[in-house]
One Martini backbone bead per residue (centre of mass of N, CA, C, O) as a GRO file, in nm:
protein
  385
    1UNK     BB    1  -3.454  -0.852  -2.889
    2UNK     BB    2  -3.400  -0.900  -3.194
    3UNK     BB    3  -3.086  -0.792  -3.159
    4UNK     BB    4  -2.990  -1.017  -3.003
    5UNK     BB    5  -3.057  -1.263  -3.179
    6UNK     BB    6  -2.876  -1.138  -3.400
    7UNK     BB    7  -2.601  -1.159  -3.258
    8UNK     BB    8  -2.612  -1.496  -3.288
    9UNK     BB    9  -2.629  -1.554  -3.594
   10UNK     BB   10  -2.393  -1.350  -3.646
   11UNK     BB   11  -2.087  -1.426  -3.550
   12UNK     BB   12  -1.847  -1.262  -3.357
   13UNK     BB   13  -1.597  -1.171  -3.157
   14UNK     BB   14  -1.741  -1.057  -2.929
   15UNK     BB   15  -1.973  -1.214  -2.892
   16UNK     BB   16  -1.813  -1.507  -2.853
   17UNK     BB   17  -1.699  -1.431  -2.597
   18UNK     BB   18  -1.945  -1.361  -2.418
   19UNK     BB   19  -2.073  -1.667  -2.438
   20UNK     BB   20  -1.828  -1.802  -2.304
   21UNK     BB   21  -1.856  -1.641  -2.042
   22UNK     BB   22  -2.156  -1.764  -1.988
   23UNK     BB   23  -2.098  -2.053  -2.004
   24UNK     BB   24  -1.842  -2.094  -1.790
   25UNK     BB   25  -2.043  -1.997  -1.555
   26UNK     BB   26  -2.281  -2.188  -1.586
   27UNK     BB   27  -2.068  -2.439  -1.514
   28UNK     BB   28  -1.959  -2.346  -1.266
   29UNK     BB   29  -2.231  -2.317  -1.108
   30UNK     BB   30  -2.299  -2.611  -1.113
   31UNK     BB   31  -2.057  -2.719  -0.984
   32UNK     BB   32  -2.066  -2.533  -0.705
   33UNK     BB   33  -2.323  -2.432  -0.664
   34UNK     BB   34  -2.442  -2.208  -0.442
   35UNK     BB   35  -2.245  -2.124  -0.240
   36UNK     BB   36  -2.001  -2.105  -0.443
   37UNK     BB   37  -2.101  -1.911  -0.621
   38UNK     BB   38  -2.163  -1.686  -0.421
   39UNK     BB   39  -1.882  -1.667  -0.336
   40UNK     BB   40  -1.768  -1.578  -0.608
   41UNK     BB   41  -1.933  -1.333  -0.672
   42UNK     BB   42  -1.852  -1.165  -0.435
   43UNK     BB   43  -1.546  -1.145  -0.504
   44UNK     BB   44  -1.610  -1.014  -0.785
   45UNK     BB   45  -1.728  -0.750  -0.649
   46UNK     BB   46  -1.519  -0.689  -0.488
   47UNK     BB   47  -1.275  -0.655  -0.689
   48UNK     BB   48  -1.398  -0.429  -0.837
   49UNK     BB   49  -1.428  -0.231  -0.645
   50UNK     BB   50  -1.131  -0.206  -0.549
   51UNK     BB   51  -1.032  -0.108  -0.839
   52UNK     BB   52  -1.202   0.158  -0.824
   53UNK     BB   53  -1.093   0.266  -0.585
   54UNK     BB   54  -0.768   0.239  -0.650
   55UNK     BB   55  -0.787   0.435  -0.893
   56UNK     BB   56  -0.923   0.682  -0.763
   57UNK     BB   57  -0.708   0.706  -0.530
   58UNK     BB   58  -0.428   0.713  -0.727
   59UNK     BB   59  -0.506   0.952  -0.896
   60UNK     BB   60  -0.516   1.164  -0.670
   61UNK     BB   61  -0.241   1.135  -0.555
   62UNK     BB   62  -0.062   1.199  -0.808
   63UNK     BB   63  -0.184   1.478  -0.826
   64UNK     BB   64  -0.064   1.569  -0.536
   65UNK     BB   65   0.258   1.476  -0.592
   66UNK     BB   66   0.366   1.535  -0.835
   67UNK     BB   67   0.479   1.874  -0.745
   68UNK     BB   68   0.646   1.756  -0.533
   69UNK     BB   69   0.843   1.555  -0.645
   70UNK     BB   70   0.941   1.766  -0.870
   71UNK     BB   71   1.069   1.971  -0.646
   72UNK     BB   72   1.237   1.776  -0.522
   73UNK     BB   73   1.412   1.662  -0.752
   74UNK     BB   74   1.521   1.941  -0.830
   75UNK     BB   75   1.707   1.948  -0.547
   76UNK     BB   76   1.846   1.651  -0.590
   77UNK     BB   77   1.933   1.646  -0.877
   78UNK     BB   78   2.256   1.569  -0.976
   79UNK     BB   79   2.479   1.580  -1.252
   80UNK     BB   80   2.792   1.456  -1.317
   81UNK     BB   81   3.104   1.624  -1.438
   82UNK     BB   82   3.104   1.325  -1.622
   83UNK     BB   83   3.133   1.028  -1.724
   84UNK     BB   84   2.912   0.816  -1.812
   85UNK     BB   85   2.766   0.525  -1.806
   86UNK     BB   86   2.488   0.339  -1.869
   87UNK     BB   87   2.361   0.329  -1.589
   88UNK     BB   88   2.404   0.641  -1.527
   89UNK     BB   89   2.230   0.742  -1.793
   90UNK     BB   90   1.955   0.589  -1.714
   91UNK     BB   91   1.913   0.711  -1.435
   92UNK     BB   92   1.908   1.002  -1.522
   93UNK     BB   93   1.710   0.997  -1.729
   94UNK     BB   94   1.484   0.914  -1.528
   95UNK     BB   95   1.513   1.159  -1.317
   96UNK     BB   96   1.472   1.391  -1.524
   97UNK     BB   97   1.212   1.303  -1.634
   98UNK     BB   98   1.048   1.300  -1.430
   99UNK     BB   99   1.081   1.597  -1.354
  100UNK     BB  100   0.990   1.714  -1.623
  101UNK     BB  101   0.764   1.510  -1.695
  102UNK     BB  102   0.419   1.498  -1.617
  103UNK     BB  103   0.309   1.230  -1.743
  104UNK     BB  104   0.509   1.040  -1.632
  105UNK     BB  105   0.501   1.093  -1.336
  106UNK     BB  106   0.167   1.030  -1.331
  107UNK     BB  107   0.257   0.724  -1.415
  108UNK     BB  108   0.437   0.623  -1.190
  109UNK     BB  109   0.249   0.723  -0.933
  110UNK     BB  110   0.000   0.572  -1.006
  111UNK     BB  111   0.123   0.278  -1.014
  112UNK     BB  112   0.240   0.284  -0.735
  113UNK     BB  113  -0.037   0.345  -0.592
  114UNK     BB  114  -0.208   0.071  -0.721
  115UNK     BB  115  -0.026  -0.120  -0.558
  116UNK     BB  116  -0.027  -0.043  -0.304
  117UNK     BB  117  -0.355  -0.062  -0.265
  118UNK     BB  118  -0.339  -0.367  -0.325
  119UNK     BB  119  -0.166  -0.483  -0.117
  120UNK     BB  120  -0.355  -0.367   0.120
  121UNK     BB  121  -0.595  -0.538   0.045
  122UNK     BB  122  -0.438  -0.814   0.037
  123UNK     BB  123  -0.504  -0.817   0.391
  124UNK     BB  124  -0.814  -0.806   0.374
  125UNK     BB  125  -0.912  -1.046   0.265
  126UNK     BB  126  -0.897  -1.283   0.409
  127UNK     BB  127  -1.102  -1.199   0.636
  128UNK     BB  128  -1.330  -1.201   0.446
  129UNK     BB  129  -1.328  -1.492   0.363
  130UNK     BB  130  -1.357  -1.597   0.631
  131UNK     BB  131  -1.634  -1.456   0.682
  132UNK     BB  132  -1.795  -1.606   0.428
  133UNK     BB  133  -1.738  -1.886   0.527
  134UNK     BB  134  -1.894  -1.877   0.779
  135UNK     BB  135  -2.148  -1.812   0.682
  136UNK     BB  136  -2.200  -2.057   0.511
  137UNK     BB  137  -2.170  -2.280   0.697
  138UNK     BB  138  -2.414  -2.197   0.899
  139UNK     BB  139  -2.560  -2.335   0.639
  140UNK     BB  140  -2.728  -2.620   0.706
  141UNK     BB  141  -2.786  -2.931   0.572
  142UNK     BB  142  -2.972  -3.198   0.561
  143UNK     BB  143  -2.808  -3.516   0.571
  144UNK     BB  144  -3.076  -3.676   0.440
  145UNK     BB  145  -3.297  -3.554   0.389
  146UNK     BB  146  -3.334  -3.438   0.075
  147UNK     BB  147  -3.048  -3.436  -0.057
  148UNK     BB  148  -3.101  -3.444  -0.377
  149UNK     BB  149  -3.323  -3.187  -0.371
  150UNK     BB  150  -3.075  -2.984  -0.275
  151UNK     BB  151  -2.870  -3.045  -0.484
  152UNK     BB  152  -3.057  -2.952  -0.753
  153UNK     BB  153  -3.125  -2.660  -0.624
  154UNK     BB  154  -2.815  -2.575  -0.593
  155UNK     BB  155  -2.736  -2.574  -0.902
  156UNK     BB  156  -2.953  -2.385  -0.990
  157UNK     BB  157  -2.846  -2.133  -0.819
  158UNK     BB  158  -2.592  -2.166  -0.947
  159UNK     BB  159  -2.651  -2.101  -1.197
  160UNK     BB  160  -2.765  -1.844  -1.190
  161UNK     BB  161  -2.528  -1.694  -1.035
  162UNK     BB  162  -2.339  -1.767  -1.281
  163UNK     BB  163  -2.478  -1.591  -1.491
  164UNK     BB  164  -2.422  -1.330  -1.355
  165UNK     BB  165  -2.138  -1.351  -1.345
  166UNK     BB  166  -2.108  -1.346  -1.656
  167UNK     BB  167  -2.241  -1.077  -1.702
  168UNK     BB  168  -2.016  -0.924  -1.557
  169UNK     BB  169  -1.768  -1.017  -1.730
  170UNK     BB  170  -1.899  -0.887  -1.996
  171UNK     BB  171  -1.917  -0.617  -1.921
  172UNK     BB  172  -1.614  -0.559  -1.845
  173UNK     BB  173  -1.504  -0.635  -2.130
  174UNK     BB  174  -1.685  -0.410  -2.292
  175UNK     BB  175  -1.567  -0.163  -2.142
  176UNK     BB  176  -1.243  -0.197  -2.221
  177UNK     BB  177  -1.333  -0.176  -2.518
  178UNK     BB  178  -1.465   0.126  -2.490
  179UNK     BB  179  -1.182   0.252  -2.379
  180UNK     BB  180  -0.995   0.144  -2.637
  181UNK     BB  181  -1.163   0.308  -2.881
  182UNK     BB  182  -1.172   0.595  -2.699
  183UNK     BB  183  -0.876   0.629  -2.715
  184UNK     BB  184  -0.818   0.439  -2.986
  185UNK     BB  185  -0.983   0.472  -3.288
  186UNK     BB  186  -0.698   0.364  -3.446
  187UNK     BB  187  -0.676   0.085  -3.349
  188UNK     BB  188  -0.650  -0.230  -3.326
  189UNK     BB  189  -0.956  -0.330  -3.451
  190UNK     BB  190  -1.171  -0.122  -3.367
  191UNK     BB  191  -1.347  -0.120  -3.615
  192UNK     BB  192  -1.470  -0.392  -3.541
  193UNK     BB  193  -1.580  -0.325  -3.299
  194UNK     BB  194  -1.756  -0.126  -3.350
  195UNK     BB  195  -1.957  -0.316  -3.556
  196UNK     BB  196  -2.043  -0.461  -3.305
  197UNK     BB  197  -2.372  -0.506  -3.177
  198UNK     BB  198  -2.288  -0.558  -2.878
  199UNK     BB  199  -2.132  -0.327  -2.847
  200UNK     BB  200  -2.320  -0.098  -2.918
  201UNK     BB  201  -2.531  -0.159  -2.702
  202UNK     BB  202  -2.342  -0.154  -2.469
  203UNK     BB  203  -2.263   0.149  -2.522
  204UNK     BB  204  -2.500   0.284  -2.487
  205UNK     BB  205  -2.461   0.283  -2.187
  206UNK     BB  206  -2.177   0.401  -2.137
  207UNK     BB  207  -2.195   0.703  -2.267
  208UNK     BB  208  -2.331   0.864  -2.037
  209UNK     BB  209  -2.089   0.792  -1.827
  210UNK     BB  210  -1.793   0.812  -2.041
  211UNK     BB  211  -1.794   0.981  -2.307
  212UNK     BB  212  -1.733   1.257  -2.221
  213UNK     BB  213  -1.432   1.194  -2.099
  214UNK     BB  214  -1.337   1.024  -2.355
  215UNK     BB  215  -1.391   1.174  -2.578
  216UNK     BB  216  -1.145   1.264  -2.797
  217UNK     BB  217  -0.886   1.160  -2.608
  218UNK     BB  218  -0.701   0.999  -2.753
  219UNK     BB  219  -0.536   1.130  -2.964
  220UNK     BB  220  -0.421   1.349  -2.736
  221UNK     BB  221  -0.304   1.122  -2.583
  222UNK     BB  222  -0.124   1.011  -2.772
  223UNK     BB  223   0.040   1.268  -2.878
  224UNK     BB  224   0.142   1.294  -2.560
  225UNK     BB  225   0.297   1.032  -2.527
  226UNK     BB  226   0.481   1.077  -2.785
  227UNK     BB  227   0.617   1.328  -2.728
  228UNK     BB  228   0.743   1.251  -2.466
  229UNK     BB  229   0.904   1.028  -2.566
  230UNK     BB  230   1.091   1.195  -2.726
  231UNK     BB  231   1.196   1.353  -2.490
  232UNK     BB  232   1.335   1.110  -2.375
  233UNK     BB  233   1.508   1.045  -2.582
  234UNK     BB  234   1.638   1.338  -2.586
  235UNK     BB  235   1.776   1.308  -2.289
  236UNK     BB  236   1.992   1.132  -2.342
  237UNK     BB  237   2.202   1.355  -2.500
  238UNK     BB  238   2.211   1.526  -2.215
  239UNK     BB  239   2.362   1.319  -2.063
  240UNK     BB  240   2.577   1.249  -2.248
  241UNK     BB  241   2.694   1.562  -2.259
  242UNK     BB  242   2.769   1.667  -1.953
  243UNK     BB  243   3.017   1.600  -2.039
  244UNK     BB  244   3.314   1.857  -2.086
  245UNK     BB  245   3.542   1.899  -2.303
  246UNK     BB  246   3.785   2.104  -2.281
  247UNK     BB  247   3.810   2.213  -2.591
  248UNK     BB  248   3.523   2.303  -2.566
  249UNK     BB  249   3.511   2.485  -2.328
  250UNK     BB  250   3.737   2.685  -2.395
  251UNK     BB  251   3.583   2.784  -2.664
  252UNK     BB  252   3.346   2.904  -2.558
  253UNK     BB  253   3.469   3.096  -2.334
  254UNK     BB  254   3.632   3.255  -2.582
  255UNK     BB  255   3.398   3.333  -2.762
  256UNK     BB  256   3.246   3.483  -2.458
  257UNK     BB  257   3.410   3.682  -2.325
  258UNK     BB  258   3.263   3.975  -2.438
  259UNK     BB  259   3.024   3.905  -2.301
  260UNK     BB  260   2.725   4.032  -2.128
  261UNK     BB  261   2.520   3.858  -2.193
  262UNK     BB  262   2.356   3.618  -2.270
  263UNK     BB  263   2.254   3.667  -2.572
  264UNK     BB  264   2.530   3.749  -2.647
  265UNK     BB  265   2.642   3.428  -2.582
  266UNK     BB  266   2.431   3.277  -2.809
  267UNK     BB  267   2.526   3.450  -3.043
  268UNK     BB  268   2.825   3.364  -3.043
  269UNK     BB  269   2.754   3.067  -3.092
  270UNK     BB  270   2.605   3.086  -3.335
  271UNK     BB  271   2.817   3.200  -3.508
  272UNK     BB  272   3.039   2.997  -3.485
  273UNK     BB  273   2.886   2.773  -3.583
  274UNK     BB  274   2.768   2.847  -3.837
  275UNK     BB  275   3.082   2.928  -3.968
  276UNK     BB  276   3.234   2.603  -3.874
  277UNK     BB  277   2.957   2.417  -3.950
  278UNK     BB  278   2.914   2.174  -4.154
  279UNK     BB  279   2.738   2.012  -4.361
  280UNK     BB  280   2.684   1.646  -4.403
  281UNK     BB  281   2.555   1.527  -4.696
  282UNK     BB  282   2.649   1.243  -4.667
  283UNK     BB  283   2.495   1.150  -4.415
  284UNK     BB  284   2.211   1.244  -4.507
  285UNK     BB  285   2.208   1.062  -4.778
  286UNK     BB  286   2.255   0.751  -4.633
  287UNK     BB  287   1.990   0.778  -4.477
  288UNK     BB  288   1.783   0.836  -4.688
  289UNK     BB  289   1.866   0.618  -4.916
  290UNK     BB  290   2.038   0.385  -4.679
  291UNK     BB  291   1.946   0.358  -4.360
  292UNK     BB  292   2.220   0.514  -4.254
  293UNK     BB  293   2.352   0.554  -3.925
  294UNK     BB  294   2.541   0.810  -3.787
  295UNK     BB  295   2.683   0.844  -3.481
  296UNK     BB  296   2.761   1.142  -3.294
  297UNK     BB  297   2.967   1.339  -3.131
  298UNK     BB  298   3.057   1.675  -3.022
  299UNK     BB  299   3.315   1.609  -3.065
  300UNK     BB  300   3.318   1.505  -3.365
  301UNK     BB  301   3.206   1.794  -3.453
  302UNK     BB  302   3.449   1.963  -3.348
  303UNK     BB  303   3.690   1.806  -3.518
  304UNK     BB  304   3.530   1.795  -3.821
  305UNK     BB  305   3.335   2.041  -3.864
  306UNK     BB  306   3.082   1.810  -3.907
  307UNK     BB  307   2.708   1.791  -3.966
  308UNK     BB  308   2.405   1.723  -3.851
  309UNK     BB  309   2.152   1.905  -3.687
  310UNK     BB  310   2.191   1.731  -3.427
  311UNK     BB  311   2.493   1.759  -3.396
  312UNK     BB  312   2.497   2.080  -3.358
  313UNK     BB  313   2.289   2.099  -3.116
  314UNK     BB  314   2.459   1.931  -2.926
  315UNK     BB  315   2.725   2.124  -2.947
  316UNK     BB  316   2.587   2.394  -2.844
  317UNK     BB  317   2.468   2.303  -2.590
  318UNK     BB  318   2.781   2.206  -2.478
  319UNK     BB  319   2.867   2.537  -2.509
  320UNK     BB  320   2.665   2.671  -2.354
  321UNK     BB  321   2.717   2.527  -2.079
  322UNK     BB  322   3.005   2.629  -2.059
  323UNK     BB  323   2.863   2.958  -2.032
  324UNK     BB  324   2.621   2.924  -1.846
  325UNK     BB  325   2.353   2.816  -2.045
  326UNK     BB  326   2.019   2.745  -2.068
  327UNK     BB  327   1.966   2.449  -2.261
  328UNK     BB  328   1.814   2.284  -2.549
  329UNK     BB  329   1.698   2.011  -2.725
  330UNK     BB  330   1.535   2.025  -3.034
  331UNK     BB  331   1.255   1.843  -3.198
  332UNK     BB  332   1.108   1.789  -3.547
  333UNK     BB  333   1.020   2.011  -3.784
  334UNK     BB  334   1.144   2.117  -4.089
  335UNK     BB  335   1.165   2.330  -4.362
  336UNK     BB  336   1.242   2.247  -4.704
  337UNK     BB  337   1.131   2.481  -4.932
  338UNK     BB  338   0.885   2.314  -5.083
  339UNK     BB  339   0.631   2.292  -4.863
  340UNK     BB  340   0.753   2.122  -4.630
  341UNK     BB  341   0.877   1.857  -4.432
  342UNK     BB  342   1.149   1.777  -4.184
  343UNK     BB  343   1.362   1.626  -4.017
  344UNK     BB  344   1.456   1.816  -3.694
  345UNK     BB  345   1.745   2.020  -3.515
  346UNK     BB  346   1.719   2.265  -3.216
  347UNK     BB  347   1.743   2.551  -3.002
  348UNK     BB  348   1.718   2.624  -2.670
  349UNK     BB  349   1.753   2.964  -2.482
  350UNK     BB  350   1.804   3.129  -2.160
  351UNK     BB  351   1.763   3.506  -2.113
  352UNK     BB  352   1.555   3.462  -1.912
  353UNK     BB  353   1.242   3.468  -1.715
  354UNK     BB  354   1.102   3.194  -1.763
  355UNK     BB  355   0.933   3.086  -2.053
  356UNK     BB  356   1.002   3.378  -2.197
  357UNK     BB  357   1.309   3.344  -2.171
  358UNK     BB  358   1.300   3.144  -2.405
  359UNK     BB  359   1.484   3.096  -2.741
  360UNK     BB  360   1.520   3.055  -3.055
  361UNK     BB  361   1.769   2.833  -3.276
  362UNK     BB  362   1.946   2.770  -3.593
  363UNK     BB  363   2.272   2.686  -3.690
  364UNK     BB  364   2.215   2.509  -3.942
  365UNK     BB  365   2.084   2.794  -4.091
  366UNK     BB  366   2.273   3.019  -4.103
  367UNK     BB  367   2.360   3.047  -4.406
  368UNK     BB  368   2.055   3.115  -4.488
  369UNK     BB  369   2.042   3.325  -4.234
  370UNK     BB  370   1.859   3.448  -3.982
  371UNK     BB  371   1.820   3.224  -3.656
  372UNK     BB  372   1.814   3.414  -3.413
  373UNK     BB  373   1.523   3.490  -3.314
  374UNK     BB  374   1.312   3.504  -3.522
  375UNK     BB  375   1.036   3.563  -3.675
  376UNK     BB  376   0.816   3.313  -3.739
  377UNK     BB  377   0.967   3.039  -3.657
  378UNK     BB  378   0.696   2.872  -3.616
  379UNK     BB  379   0.674   2.795  -3.928
  380UNK     BB  380   0.969   2.636  -3.963
  381UNK     BB  381   0.907   2.508  -3.658
  382UNK     BB  382   0.791   2.188  -3.559
  383UNK     BB  383   0.762   2.058  -3.254
  384UNK     BB  384   0.688   1.796  -3.086
  385UNK     BB  385   0.643   1.917  -2.759
   0.00000   0.00000   0.00000
């Protein structure tokens, strides 16, 4: 009991908000009386139950439908081999991201499923509301005798019900804070929330129920979301570069004309770019020292014969696709030769079946050694996802 008294002796934001929720619900209860407060409390509980059920069902549906949708999109999405306008680029970026990125696909399916279930629940709620109104109206008060006393009793009962309603609202509020702090322990104001005595008291009740599920998932989930977001941003390059200019296609076919295998093709393209595309130090210095970034297309890299890592990786990907190879641009961190790492981009190309058939290569670093699928490539290249 002393703990609860102490909570309000030294007010802090969480306790103040909870106190306002309790007082607001108490005042509402007094104004509405017993029947009005009972109706509001019933629908508060009903709404909470519907939300929980919809969240659970939406999660199950998203898990079940995600692989089905991925397979369907894999067979349906075909990017036109022509220059795409801005809207087409955005549309195909969305479709291919939904096809390839499981976390994004699950999130979209979960949201759509939840909204659909809530919409279906909205059809049931008016029927339930009419039934509750009918029950409440059937409890008739005597018209004259004892009317003031009945009103007073109704207000007292309303106050009690309103307080219970406020307690429910407060518990939901603190539960949301608990989820926020558990998933994002380094998030905005999370440390202040954790130091709140009221939050600590309530979290001790929630932890046995949800703590094991949420504990430690915040950083992992945040990293996964950030990594997939970077992949989606990276996907725009693939969509933009899908239309292959004739001169680049002809060059790629010429370079790989004598190659007998996919690995031979990938190696010949690596050698060609590594020996003909110079690193653009001026562009890199402008970005590092002045924050000026010049976006350039693979065509510009091909014509000028210079570019930074992302430019070379994009040109390699375009030429590899021209030669019939499956290829992707990878972004992450590359070793700087001084014991540190800096932003970098390279490629992965598929020369065999399945995930094991993908090999890494770094045409940007070709002048410093053989970076075509070398041993321990991952020690110098750390991918974002």
